Each structure stands twice: as C-alpha cells, then as structure tokens.
CSV table of C-alpha atoms and ligand atoms in Angstrom, one decimal:
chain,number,residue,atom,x,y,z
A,1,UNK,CA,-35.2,-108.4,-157.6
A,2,UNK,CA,-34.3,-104.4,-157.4
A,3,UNK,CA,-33.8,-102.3,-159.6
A,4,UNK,CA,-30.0,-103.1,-161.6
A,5,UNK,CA,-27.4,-100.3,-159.7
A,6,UNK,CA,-24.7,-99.6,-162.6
A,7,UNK,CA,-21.6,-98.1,-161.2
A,8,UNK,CA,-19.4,-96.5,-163.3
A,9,UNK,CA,-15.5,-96.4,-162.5
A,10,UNK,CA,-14.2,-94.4,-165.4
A,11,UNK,CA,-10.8,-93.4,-164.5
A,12,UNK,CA,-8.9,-95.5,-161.9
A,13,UNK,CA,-5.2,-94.9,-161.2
A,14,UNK,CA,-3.6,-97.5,-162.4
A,15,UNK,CA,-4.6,-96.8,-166.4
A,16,UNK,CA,-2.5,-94.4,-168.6
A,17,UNK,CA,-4.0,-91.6,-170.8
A,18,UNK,CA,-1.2,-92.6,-173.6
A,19,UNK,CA,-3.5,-96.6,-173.4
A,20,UNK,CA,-6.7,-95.2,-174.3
A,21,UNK,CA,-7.9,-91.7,-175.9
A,22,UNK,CA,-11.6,-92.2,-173.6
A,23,UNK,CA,-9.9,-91.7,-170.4
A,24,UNK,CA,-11.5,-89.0,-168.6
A,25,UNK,CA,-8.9,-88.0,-166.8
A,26,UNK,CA,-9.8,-83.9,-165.6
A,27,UNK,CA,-12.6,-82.8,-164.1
A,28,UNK,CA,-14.2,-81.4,-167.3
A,29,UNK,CA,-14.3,-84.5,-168.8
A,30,UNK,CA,-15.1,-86.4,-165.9
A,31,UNK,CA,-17.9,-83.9,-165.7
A,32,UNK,CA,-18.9,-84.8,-169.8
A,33,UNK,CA,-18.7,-88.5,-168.7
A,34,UNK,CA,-20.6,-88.3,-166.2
A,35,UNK,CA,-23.8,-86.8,-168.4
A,36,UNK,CA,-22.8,-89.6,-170.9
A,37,UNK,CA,-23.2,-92.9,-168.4
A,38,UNK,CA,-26.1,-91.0,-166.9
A,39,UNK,CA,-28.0,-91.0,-170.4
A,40,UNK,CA,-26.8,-94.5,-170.3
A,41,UNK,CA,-28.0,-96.3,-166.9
A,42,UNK,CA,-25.6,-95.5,-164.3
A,43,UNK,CA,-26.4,-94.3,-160.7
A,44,UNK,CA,-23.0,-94.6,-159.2
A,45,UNK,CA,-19.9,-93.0,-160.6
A,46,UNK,CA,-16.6,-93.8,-158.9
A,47,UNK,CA,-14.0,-91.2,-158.9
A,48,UNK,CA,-10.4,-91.0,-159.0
A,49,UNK,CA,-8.4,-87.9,-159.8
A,50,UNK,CA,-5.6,-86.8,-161.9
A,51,UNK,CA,-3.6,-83.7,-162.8
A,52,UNK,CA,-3.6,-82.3,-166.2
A,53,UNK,CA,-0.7,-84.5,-167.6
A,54,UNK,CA,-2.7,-87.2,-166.6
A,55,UNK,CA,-0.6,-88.5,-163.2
A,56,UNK,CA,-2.6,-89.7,-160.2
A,57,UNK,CA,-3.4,-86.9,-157.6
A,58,UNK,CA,-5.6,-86.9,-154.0
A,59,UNK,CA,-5.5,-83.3,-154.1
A,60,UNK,CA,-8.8,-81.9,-152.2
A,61,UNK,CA,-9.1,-79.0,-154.1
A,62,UNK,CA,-9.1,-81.5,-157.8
A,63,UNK,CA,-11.8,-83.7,-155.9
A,64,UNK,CA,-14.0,-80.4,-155.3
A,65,UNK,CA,-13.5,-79.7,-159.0
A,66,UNK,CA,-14.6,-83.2,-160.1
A,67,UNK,CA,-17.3,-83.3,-157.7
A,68,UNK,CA,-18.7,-79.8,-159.4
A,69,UNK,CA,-18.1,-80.9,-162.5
A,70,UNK,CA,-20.4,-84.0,-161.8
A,71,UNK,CA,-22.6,-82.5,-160.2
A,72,UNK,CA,-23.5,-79.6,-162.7
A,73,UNK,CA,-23.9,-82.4,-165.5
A,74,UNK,CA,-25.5,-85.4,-163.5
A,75,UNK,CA,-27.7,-86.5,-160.5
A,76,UNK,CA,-24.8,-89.7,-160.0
A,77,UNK,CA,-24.8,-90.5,-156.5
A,78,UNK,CA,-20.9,-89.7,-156.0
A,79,UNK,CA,-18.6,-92.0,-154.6
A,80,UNK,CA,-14.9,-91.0,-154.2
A,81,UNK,CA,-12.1,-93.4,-153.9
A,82,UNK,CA,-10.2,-93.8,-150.4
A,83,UNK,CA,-8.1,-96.8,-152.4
A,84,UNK,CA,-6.0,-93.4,-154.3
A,85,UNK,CA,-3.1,-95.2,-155.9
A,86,UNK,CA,-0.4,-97.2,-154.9
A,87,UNK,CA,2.2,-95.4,-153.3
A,88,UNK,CA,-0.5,-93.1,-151.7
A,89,UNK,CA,-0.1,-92.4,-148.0
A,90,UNK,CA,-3.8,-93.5,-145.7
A,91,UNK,CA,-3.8,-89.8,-144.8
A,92,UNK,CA,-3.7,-88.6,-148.7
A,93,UNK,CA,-6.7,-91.1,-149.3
A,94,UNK,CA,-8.3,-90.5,-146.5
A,95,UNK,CA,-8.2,-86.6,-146.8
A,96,UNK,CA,-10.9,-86.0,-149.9
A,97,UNK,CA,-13.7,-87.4,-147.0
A,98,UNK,CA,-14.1,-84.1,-145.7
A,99,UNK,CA,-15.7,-82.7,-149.2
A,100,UNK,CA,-18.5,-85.2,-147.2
A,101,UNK,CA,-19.9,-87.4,-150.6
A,102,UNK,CA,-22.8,-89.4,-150.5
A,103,UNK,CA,-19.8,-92.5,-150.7
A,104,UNK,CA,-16.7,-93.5,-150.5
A,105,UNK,CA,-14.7,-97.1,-151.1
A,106,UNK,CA,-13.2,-98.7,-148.2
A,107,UNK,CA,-11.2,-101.8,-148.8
A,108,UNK,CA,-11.4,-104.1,-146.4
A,109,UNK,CA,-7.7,-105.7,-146.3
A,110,UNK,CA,-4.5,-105.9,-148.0
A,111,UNK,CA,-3.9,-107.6,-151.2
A,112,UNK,CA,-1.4,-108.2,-153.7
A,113,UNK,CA,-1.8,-106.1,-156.8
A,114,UNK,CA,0.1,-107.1,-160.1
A,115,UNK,CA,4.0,-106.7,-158.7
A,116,UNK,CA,2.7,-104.1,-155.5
A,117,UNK,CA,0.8,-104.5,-152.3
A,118,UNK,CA,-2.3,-102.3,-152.0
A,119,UNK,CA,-1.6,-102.3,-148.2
A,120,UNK,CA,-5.1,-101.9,-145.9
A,121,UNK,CA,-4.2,-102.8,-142.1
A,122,UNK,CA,-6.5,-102.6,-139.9
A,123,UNK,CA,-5.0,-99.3,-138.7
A,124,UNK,CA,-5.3,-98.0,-142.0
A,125,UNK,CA,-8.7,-99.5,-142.7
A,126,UNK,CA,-10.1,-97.7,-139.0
A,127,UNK,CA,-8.0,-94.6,-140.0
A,128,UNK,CA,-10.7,-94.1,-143.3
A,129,UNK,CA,-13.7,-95.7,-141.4
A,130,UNK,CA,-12.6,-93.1,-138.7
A,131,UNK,CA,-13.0,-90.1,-140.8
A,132,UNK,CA,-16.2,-91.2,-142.9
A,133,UNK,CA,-18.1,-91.7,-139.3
A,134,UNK,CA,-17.1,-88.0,-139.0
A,135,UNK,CA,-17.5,-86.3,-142.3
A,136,UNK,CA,-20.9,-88.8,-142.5
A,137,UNK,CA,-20.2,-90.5,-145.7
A,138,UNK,CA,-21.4,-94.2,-146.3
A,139,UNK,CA,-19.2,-96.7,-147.6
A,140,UNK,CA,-18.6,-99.2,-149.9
A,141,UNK,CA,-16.7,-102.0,-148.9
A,142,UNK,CA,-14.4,-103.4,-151.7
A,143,UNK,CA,-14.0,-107.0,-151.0
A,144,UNK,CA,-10.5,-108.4,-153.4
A,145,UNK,CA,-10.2,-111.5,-151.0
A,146,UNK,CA,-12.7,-113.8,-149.2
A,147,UNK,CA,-10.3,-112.6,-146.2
A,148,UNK,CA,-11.7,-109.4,-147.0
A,149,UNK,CA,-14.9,-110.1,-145.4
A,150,UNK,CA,-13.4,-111.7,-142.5
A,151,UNK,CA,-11.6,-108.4,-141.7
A,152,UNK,CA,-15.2,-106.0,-142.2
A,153,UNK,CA,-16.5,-108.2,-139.8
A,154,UNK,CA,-13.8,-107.9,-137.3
A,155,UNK,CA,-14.5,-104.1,-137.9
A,156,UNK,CA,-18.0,-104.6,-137.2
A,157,UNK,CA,-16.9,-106.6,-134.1
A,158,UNK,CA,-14.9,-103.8,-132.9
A,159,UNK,CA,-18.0,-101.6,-133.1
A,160,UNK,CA,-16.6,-99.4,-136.3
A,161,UNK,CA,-19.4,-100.9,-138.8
A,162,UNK,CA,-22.7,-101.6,-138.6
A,163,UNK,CA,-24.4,-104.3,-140.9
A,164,UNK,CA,-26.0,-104.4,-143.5
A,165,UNK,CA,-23.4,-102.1,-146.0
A,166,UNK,CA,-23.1,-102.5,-149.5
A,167,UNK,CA,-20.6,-104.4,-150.7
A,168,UNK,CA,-18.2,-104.6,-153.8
A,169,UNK,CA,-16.6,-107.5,-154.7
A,170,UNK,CA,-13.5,-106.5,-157.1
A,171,UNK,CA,-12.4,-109.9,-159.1
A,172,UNK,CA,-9.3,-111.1,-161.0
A,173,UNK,CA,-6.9,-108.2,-160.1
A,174,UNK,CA,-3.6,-110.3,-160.3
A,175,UNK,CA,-3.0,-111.1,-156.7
A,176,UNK,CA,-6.9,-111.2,-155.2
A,177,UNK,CA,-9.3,-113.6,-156.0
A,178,UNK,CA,-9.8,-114.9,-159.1
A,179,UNK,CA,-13.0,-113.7,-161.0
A,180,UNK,CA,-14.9,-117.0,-161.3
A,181,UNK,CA,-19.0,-117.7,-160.8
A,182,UNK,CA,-18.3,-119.9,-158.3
A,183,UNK,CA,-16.3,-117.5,-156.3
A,184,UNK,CA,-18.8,-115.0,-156.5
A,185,UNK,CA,-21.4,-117.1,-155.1
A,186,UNK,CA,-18.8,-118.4,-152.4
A,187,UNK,CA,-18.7,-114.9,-151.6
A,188,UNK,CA,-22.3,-114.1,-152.0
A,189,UNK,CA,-22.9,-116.8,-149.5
A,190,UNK,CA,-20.5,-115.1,-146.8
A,191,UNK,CA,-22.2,-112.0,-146.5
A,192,UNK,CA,-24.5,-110.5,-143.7
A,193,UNK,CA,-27.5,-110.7,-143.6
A,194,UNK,CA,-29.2,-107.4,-145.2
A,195,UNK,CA,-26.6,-106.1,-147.4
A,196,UNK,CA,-26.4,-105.2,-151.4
A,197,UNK,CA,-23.5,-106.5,-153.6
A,198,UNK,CA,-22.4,-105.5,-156.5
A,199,UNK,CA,-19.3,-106.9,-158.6
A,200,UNK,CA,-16.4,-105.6,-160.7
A,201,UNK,CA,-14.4,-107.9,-162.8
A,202,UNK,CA,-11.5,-107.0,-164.1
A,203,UNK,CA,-10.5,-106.9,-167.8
A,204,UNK,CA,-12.4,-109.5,-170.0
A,205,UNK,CA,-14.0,-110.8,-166.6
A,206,UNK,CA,-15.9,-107.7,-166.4
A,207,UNK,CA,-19.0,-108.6,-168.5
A,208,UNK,CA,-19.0,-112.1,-167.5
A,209,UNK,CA,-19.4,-111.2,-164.0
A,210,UNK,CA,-22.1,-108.5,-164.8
A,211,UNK,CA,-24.0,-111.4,-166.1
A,212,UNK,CA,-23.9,-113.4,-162.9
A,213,UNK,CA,-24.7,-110.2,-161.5
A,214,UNK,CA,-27.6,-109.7,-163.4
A,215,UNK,CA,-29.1,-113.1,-162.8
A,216,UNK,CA,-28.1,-113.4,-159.2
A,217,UNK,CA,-29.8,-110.2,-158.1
A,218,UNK,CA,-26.8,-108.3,-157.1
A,219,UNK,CA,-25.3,-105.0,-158.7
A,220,UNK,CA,-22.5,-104.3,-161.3
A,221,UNK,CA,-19.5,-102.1,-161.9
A,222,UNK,CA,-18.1,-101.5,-165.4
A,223,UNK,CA,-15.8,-98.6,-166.4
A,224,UNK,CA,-12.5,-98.1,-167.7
A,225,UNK,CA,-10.7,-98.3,-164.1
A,226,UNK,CA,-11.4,-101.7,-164.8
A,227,UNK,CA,-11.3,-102.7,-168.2
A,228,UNK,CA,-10.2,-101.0,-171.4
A,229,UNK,CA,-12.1,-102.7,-174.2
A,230,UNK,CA,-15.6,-103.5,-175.6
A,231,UNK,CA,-14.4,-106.8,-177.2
A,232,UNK,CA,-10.8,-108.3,-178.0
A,233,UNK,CA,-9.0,-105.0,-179.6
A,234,UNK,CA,-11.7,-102.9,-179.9
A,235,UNK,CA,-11.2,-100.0,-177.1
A,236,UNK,CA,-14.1,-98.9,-174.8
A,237,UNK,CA,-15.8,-95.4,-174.2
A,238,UNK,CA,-17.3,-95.5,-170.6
A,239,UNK,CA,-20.6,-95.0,-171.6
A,240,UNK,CA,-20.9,-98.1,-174.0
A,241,UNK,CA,-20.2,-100.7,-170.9
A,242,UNK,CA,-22.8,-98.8,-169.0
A,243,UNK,CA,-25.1,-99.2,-172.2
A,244,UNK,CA,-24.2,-102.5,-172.7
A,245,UNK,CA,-24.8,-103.9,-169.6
A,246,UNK,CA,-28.2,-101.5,-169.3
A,247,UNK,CA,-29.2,-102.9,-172.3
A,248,UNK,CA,-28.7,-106.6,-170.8
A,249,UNK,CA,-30.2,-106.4,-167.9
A,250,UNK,CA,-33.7,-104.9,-169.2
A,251,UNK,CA,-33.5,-107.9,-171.8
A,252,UNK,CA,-33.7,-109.8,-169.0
A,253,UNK,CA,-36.4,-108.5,-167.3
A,254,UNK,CA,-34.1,-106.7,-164.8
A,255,UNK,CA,-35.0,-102.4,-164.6
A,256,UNK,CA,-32.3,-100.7,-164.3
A,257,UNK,CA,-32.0,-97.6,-161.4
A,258,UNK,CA,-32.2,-94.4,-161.7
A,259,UNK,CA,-29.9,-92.6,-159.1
A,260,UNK,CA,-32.8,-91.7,-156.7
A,261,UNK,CA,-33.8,-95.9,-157.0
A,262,UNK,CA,-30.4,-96.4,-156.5
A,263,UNK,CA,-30.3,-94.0,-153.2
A,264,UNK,CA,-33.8,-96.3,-152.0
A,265,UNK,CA,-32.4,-99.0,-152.7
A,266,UNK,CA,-28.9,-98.2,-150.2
A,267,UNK,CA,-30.7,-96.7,-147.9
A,268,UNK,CA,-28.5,-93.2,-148.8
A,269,UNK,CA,-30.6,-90.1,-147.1
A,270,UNK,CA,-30.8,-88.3,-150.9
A,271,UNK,CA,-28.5,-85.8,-152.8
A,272,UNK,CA,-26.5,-84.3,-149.7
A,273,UNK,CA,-24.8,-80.5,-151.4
A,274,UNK,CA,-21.8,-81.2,-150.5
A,275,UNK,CA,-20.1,-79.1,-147.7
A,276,UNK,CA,-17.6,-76.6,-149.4
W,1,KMH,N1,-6.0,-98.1,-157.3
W,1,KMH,C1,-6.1,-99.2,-156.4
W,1,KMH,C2,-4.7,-99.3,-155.8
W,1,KMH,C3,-10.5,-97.9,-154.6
W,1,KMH,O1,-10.7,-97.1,-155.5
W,1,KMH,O2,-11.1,-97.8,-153.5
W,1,KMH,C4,-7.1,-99.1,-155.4
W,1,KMH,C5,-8.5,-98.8,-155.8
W,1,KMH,C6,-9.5,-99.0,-154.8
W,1,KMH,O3,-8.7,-98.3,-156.9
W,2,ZN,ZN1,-11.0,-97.2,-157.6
C-alpha cells in the first residue's frame, strides 16, 4: 500500500467561530494551523476562507492571503475549495482558481445538505472544470452520492476529465450517502481504474471511516470542516485528528506521506509558486 495521504479540512463554511475556540478562521491562523498538522502528518490542507468576524468569504484577494500564510509556515500541497458555501454563486467559487493551486475540490453533483441544496449541475460542474483546465489546477473530485460518480464519468465522456483523478468520498452529510463500510466499499468498487481515494466522514463517522481507510489502502480526511470533537464532548484542535489518525495508521504498519510522497503519489508536478 502507499504511503497514508492525511488531508486536513480545518475550517469549512458551514462551522461557526462562537462552536469551537480552534477554528482557524483568518489567514494568520490558518497559516499557524497549517505548521501544526504539518508537524502532525498531513500533506493536504483544504482551505476555505472567512473575514475577520468569522463569515464565509470567496474573496481572491483573502485566498492569496491564506495561500501565503500557508505557504510561509508549511510545504502542504494546497487545495482550495470550489464548494464555497451555500448560497455562493459558481462564478464566486470558481473565481479563487486563477491564484492557480496545486488543487482544487470539484463536486461532482448536487446533493441535499442538512435543510439546503449544495446545487452542482452539470453547467456548474463544467463551469469549474472549465476554469481549472485553464489556470492548470488538478482536482479532487468530492463524491457525496454514488450518483456522484455517474456524473464524473459523464464528464469524462464529454471529454472534460481524464481518468484516473483522485477521488474524495464525503460521507453522512444529512442528505448524501450515509457513512457506512459497506458504502465505502460499494463505492470503492465503482471507481476507475487507476485512481486514489480518500474518505471524509462527517461528525463521529470521521474516525471510523479513517479506519476503513487505513485498512483498505485508500486516504483520509479529518479536520474541523468536518467534525468538531476528539471524543463525545471533548472539542478538537485540528492537529490532534491529524495526530490521531497519524498515529493509527503507522500502528498499523501504514507510513504516512510526507507532502512531496503525497505529490508522487497523485502524480502532482511539485510545489508550483503560485502565480500572483
Ligand atoms: N460547504 C459545502 C457547501 C468543498 O469544499 O468543495 C461545500 C464544500 C465542498 O465544503
Ligand atoms: Zn470544503
């Protein structure tokens, strides 16, 4: 098996800075976090952005000042989030692809989230895939449905992807699919031939599905986007579900990747400066 990936999603949009005090919600911190799940295994850090009293923002110029921040504290590849926040036009989600990172989330369908719809059509979903052929950034395809692959492969059909990508499967946001082993291996099972998986559960599914993860030979995503606690009651700092899992996986006999492994391993060219 490779090398464990451990991506880190420490911010998210839909958590609050009033529901946790380890929310790293500017670019300073996100810049402190990222040195701290560094230190702690990661390779991928997944970036959202907010302003300064904490509310959501796609704002270019705040994703150049998280990307620095990163950058001048870690060797993280860098993945930026085309999924923004509900409520978020495609062309605000779409626009931060032009700072050109090493990666950027694509989800490949609408879903049902909580009482919302996280809407992805396919003119939204060739929209993003659009703009990451031009500004060359790789994606992720974030899978919250078996549909979801279904779609990624009509996108592939259409000539807008090639296979193998690497693949997140996000389980057990109210709505998508429900973050069972079963369905991960369902799901495991559908993919094309060639390409990496890793998998995000959401809220107390997170470490059970870094388990299968680990044993499987896919990859895993923890962080706060996802899940706010250690255990029942007791909140989470990013860098302790990083550890945690880290400290798992090389119990079991599985490495974990440094971010150049991690670059090998998706066949990402290397630490791109970004362009501004
Ligand atoms: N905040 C969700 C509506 C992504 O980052 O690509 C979408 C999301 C997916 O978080
Ligand atoms: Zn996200």
């Amino acid at each position: 098996m490779d090398p464990l990936i451990i991506t880190c999603a420490p911010v998210g949009a839909e958590i609050s800075p009033d529901q946790t005090p380890y929310l790293p919600y500017t670019p300073s911190m996100l810049g402190e976090t990222a040195r701290a799940i560094a230190e702690a295994g990661a390779s991928i850090v997944h970036v959202h952005c907010r302003n300064d009293d904490g509310t959501n923002t796609h704002a270019v110029a705040r994703f150049q000042q998280a990307y620095d921040a990163i950058r001048a504290q870690s060797e993280l590849i860098v993945q930026f989030s085309t999924g923004g926040a509900i409520g978020m036009t495609p062309a605000e989600r779409a626009s931060v692809l032009e700072l050109r990172p090493e990666m950027a989330t694509l989800t490949c369908g609408t879903v049902n989230f909580g009482d919302d719809v996280f809407e992805n059509s396919f003119p939204i979903m060739r929209a993003i895939l659009a703009k990451m052929h031009e500004f060359g950034v790789r994606p992720e395809l974030e899978i919250f449905d078996k549909g979801h692959l279904a779609n990624a492969r009509r996108l592939a059909h259409e000539g807008l992807l090639s296979f193998p990508q690497h693949v997140d499967f996000v389980l057990g946001v109210p709505g998508g699919l429900e973050a069972t082993v079963q369905n991960l291996a369902d799901l495991v099972d559908d993919l094309p031939h060639g390409c990496t998986w890793s998998v995000a559960g959401i809220g107390r599914q997170q470490l059970p599905m870094a388990l299968a993860a680990i044993a499987m030979g896919g990859h895993v995503r923890v962080g706060l986007e996802d899940n706010l606690y250690y255990s029942k009651g007791r909140l989470a700092r990013n860098e302790e579900l990083v550890e945690r899992v880290a400290r798992i996986a090389r119990e079991a006999g599985r490495p974990v990747a440094t971010p150049d492994e991690a670059r090998a391993i998706l066949g990402l060219a290397g630490m791109k400066a970004n362009s501004l």
